[in-house]
mmCIF file with all atom_site columns, C-alpha atoms in Angstrom:
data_model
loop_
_atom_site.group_PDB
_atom_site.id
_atom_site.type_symbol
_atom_site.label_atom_id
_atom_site.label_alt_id
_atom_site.label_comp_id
_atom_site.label_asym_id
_atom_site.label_entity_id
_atom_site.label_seq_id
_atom_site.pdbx_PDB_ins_code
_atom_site.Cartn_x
_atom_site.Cartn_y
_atom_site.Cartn_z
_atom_site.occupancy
_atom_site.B_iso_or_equiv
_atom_site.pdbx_formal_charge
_atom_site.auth_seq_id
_atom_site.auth_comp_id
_atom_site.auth_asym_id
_atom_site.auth_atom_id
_atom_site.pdbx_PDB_model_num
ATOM 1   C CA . UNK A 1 1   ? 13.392  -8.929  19.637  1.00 0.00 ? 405 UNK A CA 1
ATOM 2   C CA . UNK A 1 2   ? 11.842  -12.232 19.400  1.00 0.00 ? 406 UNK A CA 1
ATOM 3   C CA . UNK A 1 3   ? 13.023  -14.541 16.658  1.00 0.00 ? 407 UNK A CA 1
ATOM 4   C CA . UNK A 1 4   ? 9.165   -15.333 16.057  1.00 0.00 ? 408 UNK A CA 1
ATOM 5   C CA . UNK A 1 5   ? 8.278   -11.840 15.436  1.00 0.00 ? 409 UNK A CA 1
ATOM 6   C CA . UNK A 1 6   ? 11.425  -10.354 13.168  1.00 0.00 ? 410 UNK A CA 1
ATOM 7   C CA . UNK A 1 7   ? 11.028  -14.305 10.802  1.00 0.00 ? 411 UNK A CA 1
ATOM 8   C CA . UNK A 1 8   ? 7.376   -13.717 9.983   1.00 0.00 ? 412 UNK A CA 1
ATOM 9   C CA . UNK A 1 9   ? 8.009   -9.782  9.635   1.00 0.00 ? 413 UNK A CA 1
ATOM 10  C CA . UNK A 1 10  ? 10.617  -10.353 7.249   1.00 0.00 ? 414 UNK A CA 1
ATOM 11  C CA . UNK A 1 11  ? 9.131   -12.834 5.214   1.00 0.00 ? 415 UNK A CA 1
ATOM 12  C CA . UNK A 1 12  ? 5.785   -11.747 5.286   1.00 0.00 ? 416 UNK A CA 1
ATOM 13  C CA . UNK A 1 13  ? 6.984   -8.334  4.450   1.00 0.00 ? 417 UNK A CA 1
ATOM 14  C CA . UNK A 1 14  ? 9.157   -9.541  1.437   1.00 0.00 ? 418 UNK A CA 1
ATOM 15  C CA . UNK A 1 15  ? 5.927   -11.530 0.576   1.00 0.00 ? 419 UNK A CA 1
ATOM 16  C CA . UNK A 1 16  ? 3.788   -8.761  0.290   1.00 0.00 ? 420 UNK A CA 1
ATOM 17  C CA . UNK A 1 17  ? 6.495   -6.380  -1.356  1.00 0.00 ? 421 UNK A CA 1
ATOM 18  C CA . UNK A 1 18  ? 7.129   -9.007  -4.372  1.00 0.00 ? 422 UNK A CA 1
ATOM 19  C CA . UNK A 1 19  ? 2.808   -9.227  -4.650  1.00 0.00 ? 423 UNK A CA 1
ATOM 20  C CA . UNK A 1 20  ? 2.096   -5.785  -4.889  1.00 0.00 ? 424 UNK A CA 1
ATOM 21  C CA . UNK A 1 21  ? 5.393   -5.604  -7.615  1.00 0.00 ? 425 UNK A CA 1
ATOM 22  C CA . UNK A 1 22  ? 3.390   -8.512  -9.556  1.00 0.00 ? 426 UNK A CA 1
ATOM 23  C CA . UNK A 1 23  ? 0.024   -6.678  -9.058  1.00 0.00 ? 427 UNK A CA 1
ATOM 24  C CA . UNK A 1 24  ? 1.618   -3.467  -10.876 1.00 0.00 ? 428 UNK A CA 1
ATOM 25  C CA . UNK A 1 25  ? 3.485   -4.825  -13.316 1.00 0.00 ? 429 UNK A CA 1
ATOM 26  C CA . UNK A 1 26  ? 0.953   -6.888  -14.417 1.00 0.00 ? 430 UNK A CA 1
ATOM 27  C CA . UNK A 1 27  ? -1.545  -3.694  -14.378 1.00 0.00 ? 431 UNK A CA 1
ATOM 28  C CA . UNK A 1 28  ? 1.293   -2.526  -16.333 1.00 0.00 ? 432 UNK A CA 1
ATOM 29  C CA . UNK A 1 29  ? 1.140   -4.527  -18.698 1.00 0.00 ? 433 UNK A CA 1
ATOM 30  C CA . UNK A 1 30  ? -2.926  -4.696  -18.947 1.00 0.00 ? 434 UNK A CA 1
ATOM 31  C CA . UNK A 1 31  ? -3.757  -1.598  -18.803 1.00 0.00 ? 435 UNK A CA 1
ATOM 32  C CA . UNK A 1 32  ? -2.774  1.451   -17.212 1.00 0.00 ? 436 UNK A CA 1
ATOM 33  C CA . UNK A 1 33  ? -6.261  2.726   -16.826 1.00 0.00 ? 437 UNK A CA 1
ATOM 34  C CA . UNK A 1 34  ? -7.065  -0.137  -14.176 1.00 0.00 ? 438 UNK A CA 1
ATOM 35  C CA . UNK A 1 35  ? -4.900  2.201   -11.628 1.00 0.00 ? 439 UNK A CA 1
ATOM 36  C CA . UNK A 1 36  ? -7.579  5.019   -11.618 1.00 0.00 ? 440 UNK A CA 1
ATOM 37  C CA . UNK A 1 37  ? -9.784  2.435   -10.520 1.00 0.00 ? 441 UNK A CA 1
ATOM 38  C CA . UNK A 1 38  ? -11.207 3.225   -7.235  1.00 0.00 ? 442 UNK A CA 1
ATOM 39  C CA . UNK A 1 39  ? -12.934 -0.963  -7.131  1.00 0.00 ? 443 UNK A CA 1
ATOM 40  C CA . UNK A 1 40  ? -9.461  -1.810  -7.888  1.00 0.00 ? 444 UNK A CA 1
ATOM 41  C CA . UNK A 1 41  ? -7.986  0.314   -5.160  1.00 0.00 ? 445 UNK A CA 1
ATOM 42  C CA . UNK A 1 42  ? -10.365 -1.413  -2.556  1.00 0.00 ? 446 UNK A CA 1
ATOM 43  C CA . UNK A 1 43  ? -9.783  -4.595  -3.669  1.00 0.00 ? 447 UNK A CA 1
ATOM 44  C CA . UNK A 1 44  ? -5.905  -4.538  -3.390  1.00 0.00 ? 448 UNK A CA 1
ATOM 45  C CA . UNK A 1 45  ? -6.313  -2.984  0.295   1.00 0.00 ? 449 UNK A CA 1
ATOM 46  C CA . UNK A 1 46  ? -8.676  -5.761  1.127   1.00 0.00 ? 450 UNK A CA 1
ATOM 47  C CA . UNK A 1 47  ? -5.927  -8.302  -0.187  1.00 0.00 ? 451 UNK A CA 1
ATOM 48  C CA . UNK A 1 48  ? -3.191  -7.014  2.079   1.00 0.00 ? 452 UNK A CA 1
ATOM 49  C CA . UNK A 1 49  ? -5.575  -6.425  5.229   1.00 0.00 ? 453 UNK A CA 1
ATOM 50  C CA . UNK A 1 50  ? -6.292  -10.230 4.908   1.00 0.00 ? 454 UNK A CA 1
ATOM 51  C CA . UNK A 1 51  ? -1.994  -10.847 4.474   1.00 0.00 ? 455 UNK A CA 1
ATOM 52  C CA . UNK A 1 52  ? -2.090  -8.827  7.779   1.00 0.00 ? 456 UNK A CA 1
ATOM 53  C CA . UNK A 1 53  ? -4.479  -11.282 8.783   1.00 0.00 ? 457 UNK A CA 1
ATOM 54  C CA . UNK A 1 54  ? -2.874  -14.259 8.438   1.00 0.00 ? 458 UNK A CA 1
ATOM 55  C CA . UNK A 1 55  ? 0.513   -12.952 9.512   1.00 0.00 ? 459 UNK A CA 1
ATOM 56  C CA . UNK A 1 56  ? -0.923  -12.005 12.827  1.00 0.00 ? 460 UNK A CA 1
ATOM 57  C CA . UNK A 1 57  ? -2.508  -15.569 12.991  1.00 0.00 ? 461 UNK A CA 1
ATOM 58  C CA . UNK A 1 58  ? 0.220   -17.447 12.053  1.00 0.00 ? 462 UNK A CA 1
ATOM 59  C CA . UNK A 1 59  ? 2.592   -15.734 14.962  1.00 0.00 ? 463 UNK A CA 1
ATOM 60  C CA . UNK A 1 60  ? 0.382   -15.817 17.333  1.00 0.00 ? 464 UNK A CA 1
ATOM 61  C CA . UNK A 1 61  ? 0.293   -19.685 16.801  1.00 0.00 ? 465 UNK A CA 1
ATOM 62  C CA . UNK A 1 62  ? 3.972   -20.057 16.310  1.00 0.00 ? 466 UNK A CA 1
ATOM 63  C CA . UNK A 1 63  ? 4.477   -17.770 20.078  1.00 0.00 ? 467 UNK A CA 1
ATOM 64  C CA . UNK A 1 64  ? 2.208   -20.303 21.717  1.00 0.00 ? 468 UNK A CA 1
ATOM 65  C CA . UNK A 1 65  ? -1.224  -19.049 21.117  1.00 0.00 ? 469 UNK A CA 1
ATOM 66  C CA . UNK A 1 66  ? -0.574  -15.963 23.001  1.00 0.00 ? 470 UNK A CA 1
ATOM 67  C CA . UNK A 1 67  ? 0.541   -12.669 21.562  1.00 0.00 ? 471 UNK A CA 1
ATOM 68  C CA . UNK A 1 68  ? 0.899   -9.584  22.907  1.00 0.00 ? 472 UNK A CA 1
ATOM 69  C CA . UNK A 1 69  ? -0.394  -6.315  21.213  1.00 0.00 ? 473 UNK A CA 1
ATOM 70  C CA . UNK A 1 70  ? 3.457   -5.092  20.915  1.00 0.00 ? 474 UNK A CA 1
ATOM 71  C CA . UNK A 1 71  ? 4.155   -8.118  19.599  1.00 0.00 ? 475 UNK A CA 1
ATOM 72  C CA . UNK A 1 72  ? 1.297   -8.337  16.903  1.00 0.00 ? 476 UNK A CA 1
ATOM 73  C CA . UNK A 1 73  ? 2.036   -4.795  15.964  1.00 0.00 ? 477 UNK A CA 1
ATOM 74  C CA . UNK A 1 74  ? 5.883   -5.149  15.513  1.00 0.00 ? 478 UNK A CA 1
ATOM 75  C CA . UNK A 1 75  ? 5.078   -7.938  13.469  1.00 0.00 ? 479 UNK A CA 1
ATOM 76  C CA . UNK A 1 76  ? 2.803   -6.325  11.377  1.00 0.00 ? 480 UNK A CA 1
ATOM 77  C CA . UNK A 1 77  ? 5.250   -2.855  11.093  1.00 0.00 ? 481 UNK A CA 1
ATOM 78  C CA . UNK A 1 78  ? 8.323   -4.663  9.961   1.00 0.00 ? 482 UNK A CA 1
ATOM 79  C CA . UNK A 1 79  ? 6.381   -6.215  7.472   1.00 0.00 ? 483 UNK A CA 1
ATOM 80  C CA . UNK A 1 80  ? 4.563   -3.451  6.158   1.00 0.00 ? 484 UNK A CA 1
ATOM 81  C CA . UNK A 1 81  ? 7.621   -1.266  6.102   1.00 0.00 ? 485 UNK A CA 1
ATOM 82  C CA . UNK A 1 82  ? 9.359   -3.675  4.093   1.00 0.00 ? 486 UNK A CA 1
ATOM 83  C CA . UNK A 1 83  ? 7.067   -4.791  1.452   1.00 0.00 ? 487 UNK A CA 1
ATOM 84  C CA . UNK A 1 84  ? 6.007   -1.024  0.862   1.00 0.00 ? 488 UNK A CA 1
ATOM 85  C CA . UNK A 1 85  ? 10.337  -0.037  0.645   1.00 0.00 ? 489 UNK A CA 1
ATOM 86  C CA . UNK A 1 86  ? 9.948   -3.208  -2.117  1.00 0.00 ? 490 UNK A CA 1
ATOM 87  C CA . UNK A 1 87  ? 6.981   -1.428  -3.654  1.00 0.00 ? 491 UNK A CA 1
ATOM 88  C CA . UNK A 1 88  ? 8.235   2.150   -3.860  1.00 0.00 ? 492 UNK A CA 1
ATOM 89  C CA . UNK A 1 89  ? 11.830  1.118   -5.027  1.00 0.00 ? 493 UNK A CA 1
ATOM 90  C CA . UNK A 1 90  ? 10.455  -0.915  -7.968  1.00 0.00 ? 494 UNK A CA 1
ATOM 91  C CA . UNK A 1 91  ? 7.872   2.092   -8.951  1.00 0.00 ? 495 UNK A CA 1
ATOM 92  C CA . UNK A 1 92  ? 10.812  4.394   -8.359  1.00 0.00 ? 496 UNK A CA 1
ATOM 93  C CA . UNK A 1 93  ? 12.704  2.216   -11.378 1.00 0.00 ? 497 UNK A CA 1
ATOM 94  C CA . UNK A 1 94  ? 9.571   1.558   -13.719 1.00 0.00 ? 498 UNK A CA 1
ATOM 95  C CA . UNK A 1 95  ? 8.505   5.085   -14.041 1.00 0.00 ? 499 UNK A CA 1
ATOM 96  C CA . UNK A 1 96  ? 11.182  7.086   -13.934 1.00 0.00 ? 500 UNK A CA 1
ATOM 97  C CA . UNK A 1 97  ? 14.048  4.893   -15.789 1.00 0.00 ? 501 UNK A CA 1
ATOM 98  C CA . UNK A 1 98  ? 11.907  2.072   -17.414 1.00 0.00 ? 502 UNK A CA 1
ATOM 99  C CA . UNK A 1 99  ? 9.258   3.568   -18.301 1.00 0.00 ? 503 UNK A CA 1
ATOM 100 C CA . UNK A 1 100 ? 8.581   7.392   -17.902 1.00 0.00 ? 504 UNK A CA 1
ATOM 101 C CA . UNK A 1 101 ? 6.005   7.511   -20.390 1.00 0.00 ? 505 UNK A CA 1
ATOM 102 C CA . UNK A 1 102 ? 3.995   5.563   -18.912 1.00 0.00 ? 506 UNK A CA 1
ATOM 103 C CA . UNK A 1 103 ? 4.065   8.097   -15.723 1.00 0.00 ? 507 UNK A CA 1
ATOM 104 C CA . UNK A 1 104 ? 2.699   10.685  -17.906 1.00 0.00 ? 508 UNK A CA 1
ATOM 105 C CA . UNK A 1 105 ? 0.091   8.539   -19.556 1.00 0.00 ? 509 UNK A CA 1
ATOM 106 C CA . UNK A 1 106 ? -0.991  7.835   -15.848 1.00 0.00 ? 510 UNK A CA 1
ATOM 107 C CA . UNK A 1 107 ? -1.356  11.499  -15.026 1.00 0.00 ? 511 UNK A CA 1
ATOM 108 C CA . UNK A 1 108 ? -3.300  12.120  -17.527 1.00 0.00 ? 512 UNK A CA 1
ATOM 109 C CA . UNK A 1 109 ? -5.149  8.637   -16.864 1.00 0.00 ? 513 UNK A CA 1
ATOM 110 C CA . UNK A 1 110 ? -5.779  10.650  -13.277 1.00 0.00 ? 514 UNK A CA 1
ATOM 111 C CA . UNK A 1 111 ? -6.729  13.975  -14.467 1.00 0.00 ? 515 UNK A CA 1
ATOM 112 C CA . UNK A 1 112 ? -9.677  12.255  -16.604 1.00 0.00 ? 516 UNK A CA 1
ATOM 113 C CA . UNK A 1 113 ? -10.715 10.277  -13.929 1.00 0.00 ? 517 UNK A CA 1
ATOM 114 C CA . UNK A 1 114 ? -10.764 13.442  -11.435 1.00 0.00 ? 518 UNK A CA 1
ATOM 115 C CA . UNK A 1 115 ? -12.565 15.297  -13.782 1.00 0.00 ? 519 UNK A CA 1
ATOM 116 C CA . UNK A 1 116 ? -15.003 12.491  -14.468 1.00 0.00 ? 520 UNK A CA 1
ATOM 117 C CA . UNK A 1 117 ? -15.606 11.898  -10.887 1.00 0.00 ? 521 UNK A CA 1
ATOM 118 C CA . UNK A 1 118 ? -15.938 15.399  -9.883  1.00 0.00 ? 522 UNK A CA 1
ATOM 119 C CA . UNK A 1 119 ? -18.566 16.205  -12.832 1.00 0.00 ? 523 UNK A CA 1
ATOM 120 C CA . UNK A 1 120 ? -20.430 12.989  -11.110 1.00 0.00 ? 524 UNK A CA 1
ATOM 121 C CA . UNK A 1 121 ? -21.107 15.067  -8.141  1.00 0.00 ? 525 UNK A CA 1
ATOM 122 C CA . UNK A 1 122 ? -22.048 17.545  -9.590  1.00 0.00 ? 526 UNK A CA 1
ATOM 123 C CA . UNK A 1 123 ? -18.686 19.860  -8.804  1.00 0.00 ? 527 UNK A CA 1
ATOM 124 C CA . UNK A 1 124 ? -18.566 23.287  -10.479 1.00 0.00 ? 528 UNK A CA 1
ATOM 125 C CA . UNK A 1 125 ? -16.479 23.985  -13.879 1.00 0.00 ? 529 UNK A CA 1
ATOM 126 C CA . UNK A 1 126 ? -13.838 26.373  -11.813 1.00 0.00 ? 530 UNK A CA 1
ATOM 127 C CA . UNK A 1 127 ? -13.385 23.646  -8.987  1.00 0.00 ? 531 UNK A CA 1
ATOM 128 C CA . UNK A 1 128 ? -13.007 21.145  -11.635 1.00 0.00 ? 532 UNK A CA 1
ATOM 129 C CA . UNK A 1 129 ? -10.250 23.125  -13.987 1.00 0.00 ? 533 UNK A CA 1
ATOM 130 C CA . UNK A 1 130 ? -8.402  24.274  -10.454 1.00 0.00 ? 534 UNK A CA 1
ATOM 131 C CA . UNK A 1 131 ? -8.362  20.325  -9.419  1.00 0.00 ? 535 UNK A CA 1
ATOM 132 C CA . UNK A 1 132 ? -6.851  19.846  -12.915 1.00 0.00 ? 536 UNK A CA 1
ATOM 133 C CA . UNK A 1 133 ? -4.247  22.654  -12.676 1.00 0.00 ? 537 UNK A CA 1
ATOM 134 C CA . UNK A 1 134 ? -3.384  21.151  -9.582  1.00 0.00 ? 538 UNK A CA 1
ATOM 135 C CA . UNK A 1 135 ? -2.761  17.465  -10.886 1.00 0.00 ? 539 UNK A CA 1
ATOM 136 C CA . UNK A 1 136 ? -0.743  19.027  -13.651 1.00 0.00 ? 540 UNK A CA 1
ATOM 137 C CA . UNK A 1 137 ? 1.836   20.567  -11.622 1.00 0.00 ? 541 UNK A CA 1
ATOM 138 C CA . UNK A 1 138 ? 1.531   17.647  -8.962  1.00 0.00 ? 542 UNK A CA 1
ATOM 139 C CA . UNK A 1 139 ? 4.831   15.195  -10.464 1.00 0.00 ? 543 UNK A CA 1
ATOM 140 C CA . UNK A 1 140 ? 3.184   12.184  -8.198  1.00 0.00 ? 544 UNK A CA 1
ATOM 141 C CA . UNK A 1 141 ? 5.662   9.201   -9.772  1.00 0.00 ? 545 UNK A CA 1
ATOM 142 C CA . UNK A 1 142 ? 9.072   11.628  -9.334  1.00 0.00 ? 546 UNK A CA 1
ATOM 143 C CA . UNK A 1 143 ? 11.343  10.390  -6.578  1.00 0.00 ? 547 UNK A CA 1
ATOM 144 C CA . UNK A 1 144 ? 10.834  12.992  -3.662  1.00 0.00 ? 548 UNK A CA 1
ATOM 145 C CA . UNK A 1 145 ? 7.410   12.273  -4.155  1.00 0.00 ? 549 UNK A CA 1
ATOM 146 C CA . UNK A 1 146 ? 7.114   8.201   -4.039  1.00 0.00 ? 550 UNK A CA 1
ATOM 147 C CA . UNK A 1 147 ? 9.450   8.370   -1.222  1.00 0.00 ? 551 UNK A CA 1
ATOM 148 C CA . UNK A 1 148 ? 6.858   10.906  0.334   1.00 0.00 ? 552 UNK A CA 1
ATOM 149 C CA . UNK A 1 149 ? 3.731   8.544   -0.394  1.00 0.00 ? 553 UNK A CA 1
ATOM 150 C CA . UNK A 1 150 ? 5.621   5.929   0.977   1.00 0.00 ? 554 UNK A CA 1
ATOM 151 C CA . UNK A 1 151 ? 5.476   7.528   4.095   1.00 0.00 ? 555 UNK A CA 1
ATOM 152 C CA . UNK A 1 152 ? 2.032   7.969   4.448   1.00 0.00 ? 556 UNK A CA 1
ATOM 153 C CA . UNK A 1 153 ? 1.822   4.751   3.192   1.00 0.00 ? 557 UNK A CA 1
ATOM 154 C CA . UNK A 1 154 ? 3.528   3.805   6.869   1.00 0.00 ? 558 UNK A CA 1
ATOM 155 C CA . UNK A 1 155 ? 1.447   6.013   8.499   1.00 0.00 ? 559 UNK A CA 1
ATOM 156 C CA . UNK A 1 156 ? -1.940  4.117   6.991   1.00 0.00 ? 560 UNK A CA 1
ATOM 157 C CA . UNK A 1 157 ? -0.234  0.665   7.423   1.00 0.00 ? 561 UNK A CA 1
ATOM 158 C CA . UNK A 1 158 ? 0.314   1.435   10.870  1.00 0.00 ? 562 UNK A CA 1
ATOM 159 C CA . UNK A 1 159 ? -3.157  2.377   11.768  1.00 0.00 ? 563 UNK A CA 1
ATOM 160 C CA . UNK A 1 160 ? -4.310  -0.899  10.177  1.00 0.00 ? 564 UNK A CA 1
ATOM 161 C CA . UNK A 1 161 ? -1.992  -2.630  12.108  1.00 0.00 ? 565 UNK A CA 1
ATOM 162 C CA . UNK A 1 162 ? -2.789  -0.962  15.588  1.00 0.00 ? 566 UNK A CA 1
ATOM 163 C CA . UNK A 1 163 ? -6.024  -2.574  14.873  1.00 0.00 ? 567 UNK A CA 1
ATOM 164 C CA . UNK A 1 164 ? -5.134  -5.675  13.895  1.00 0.00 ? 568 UNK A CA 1
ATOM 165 C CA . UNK A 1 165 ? -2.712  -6.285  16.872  1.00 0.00 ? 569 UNK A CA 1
ATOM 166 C CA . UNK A 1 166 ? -5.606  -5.369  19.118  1.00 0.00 ? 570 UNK A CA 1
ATOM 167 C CA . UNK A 1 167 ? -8.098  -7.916  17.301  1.00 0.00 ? 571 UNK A CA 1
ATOM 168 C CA . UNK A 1 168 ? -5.622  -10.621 17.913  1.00 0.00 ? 572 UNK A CA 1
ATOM 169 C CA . UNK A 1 169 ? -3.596  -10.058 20.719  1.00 0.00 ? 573 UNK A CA 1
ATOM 170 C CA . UNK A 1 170 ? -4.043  -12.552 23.687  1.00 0.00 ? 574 UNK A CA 1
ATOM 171 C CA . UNK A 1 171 ? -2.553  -12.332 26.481  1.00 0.00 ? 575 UNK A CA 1
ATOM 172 C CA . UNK A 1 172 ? -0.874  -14.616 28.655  1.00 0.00 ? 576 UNK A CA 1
ATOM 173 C CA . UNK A 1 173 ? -3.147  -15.640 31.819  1.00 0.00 ? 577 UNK A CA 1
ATOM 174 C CA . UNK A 1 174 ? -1.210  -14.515 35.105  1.00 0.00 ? 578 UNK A CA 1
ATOM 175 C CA . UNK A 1 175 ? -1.759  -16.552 37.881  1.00 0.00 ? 579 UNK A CA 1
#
């Protein structure tokens, strides 16, 4: 693997693992309730879509102005993979040994906002109280489970980065 590609992976990836600890502790400390928020949601994504961004950028510069769509999206994978292992391992340790409370306060944090957002559109009083029974017996902040979103959390990463790589890949001119 190119020396290019696994540098600005790693770092990049270690980059956006320690920023998205930051960003939750200091919701953390805040205010809990800014984690329900769906503007809040959007605008984190945004943030790292524009990290993914700029890592793609900078590599392509640093391989000669020419990068290949393997090479964009390996770049953006091994960083993505490791700032999300950074994110899940610190969540793993601030809600279920730091903090546990503060996983429960969340779920219930989540069952208002479901509720809330489900009365908005008009969703029926049985949909609503099954939605509710279902968050109640849903343990989202145990182990299993963060290791489980962290997965998906792969899976979206990687679609973002299939994109990205093919937004900036250029490839050498053959002659």
């Amino acid at each position: 693997m190119n020396e290019i590609i696994k540098k600005n992976g790693i770092s990049f990836g270690v980059i956006t693992g320690v920023i998205s600890l930051l960003i939750t502790f200091s919701i953390y400390m805040i205010d809990l309730s800014l984690m329900t928020k769906w503007w809040l949601a959007l605008l984190i994504m945004l943030f790292y879509i524009i990290i993914g961004c700029i890592l793609l950028i900078k590599t392509k510069k640093e391989l000669g102005g020419f990068m290949t769509f393997k090479e964009g999206f390996t770049t953006y994978f091994i960083s993505a993979v490791i700032g999300i292992a950074i994110s899940v391992v610190f969540n793993i340790i601030l809600y279920n040994y730091i903090d546990p409370e503060a996983a429960d306060t969340l779920k219930q944090l989540t069952m208002e906002s479901t509720a809330n957002i489900m009365k908005g559109f008009g969703a029926p009083a049985s949909e609503i109280k099954k939605a509710i029974e279902n968050l109640q017996e849903y343990e989202q902040f145990s182990v299993i489970e963060q290791i489980k979103g962290s997965a998906y959390s792969i899976i979206g990463s990687s679609i973002f980065g299939l994109i990205l790589a093919a937004i900036f890949k250029k490839d050498k001119p053959v002659f």
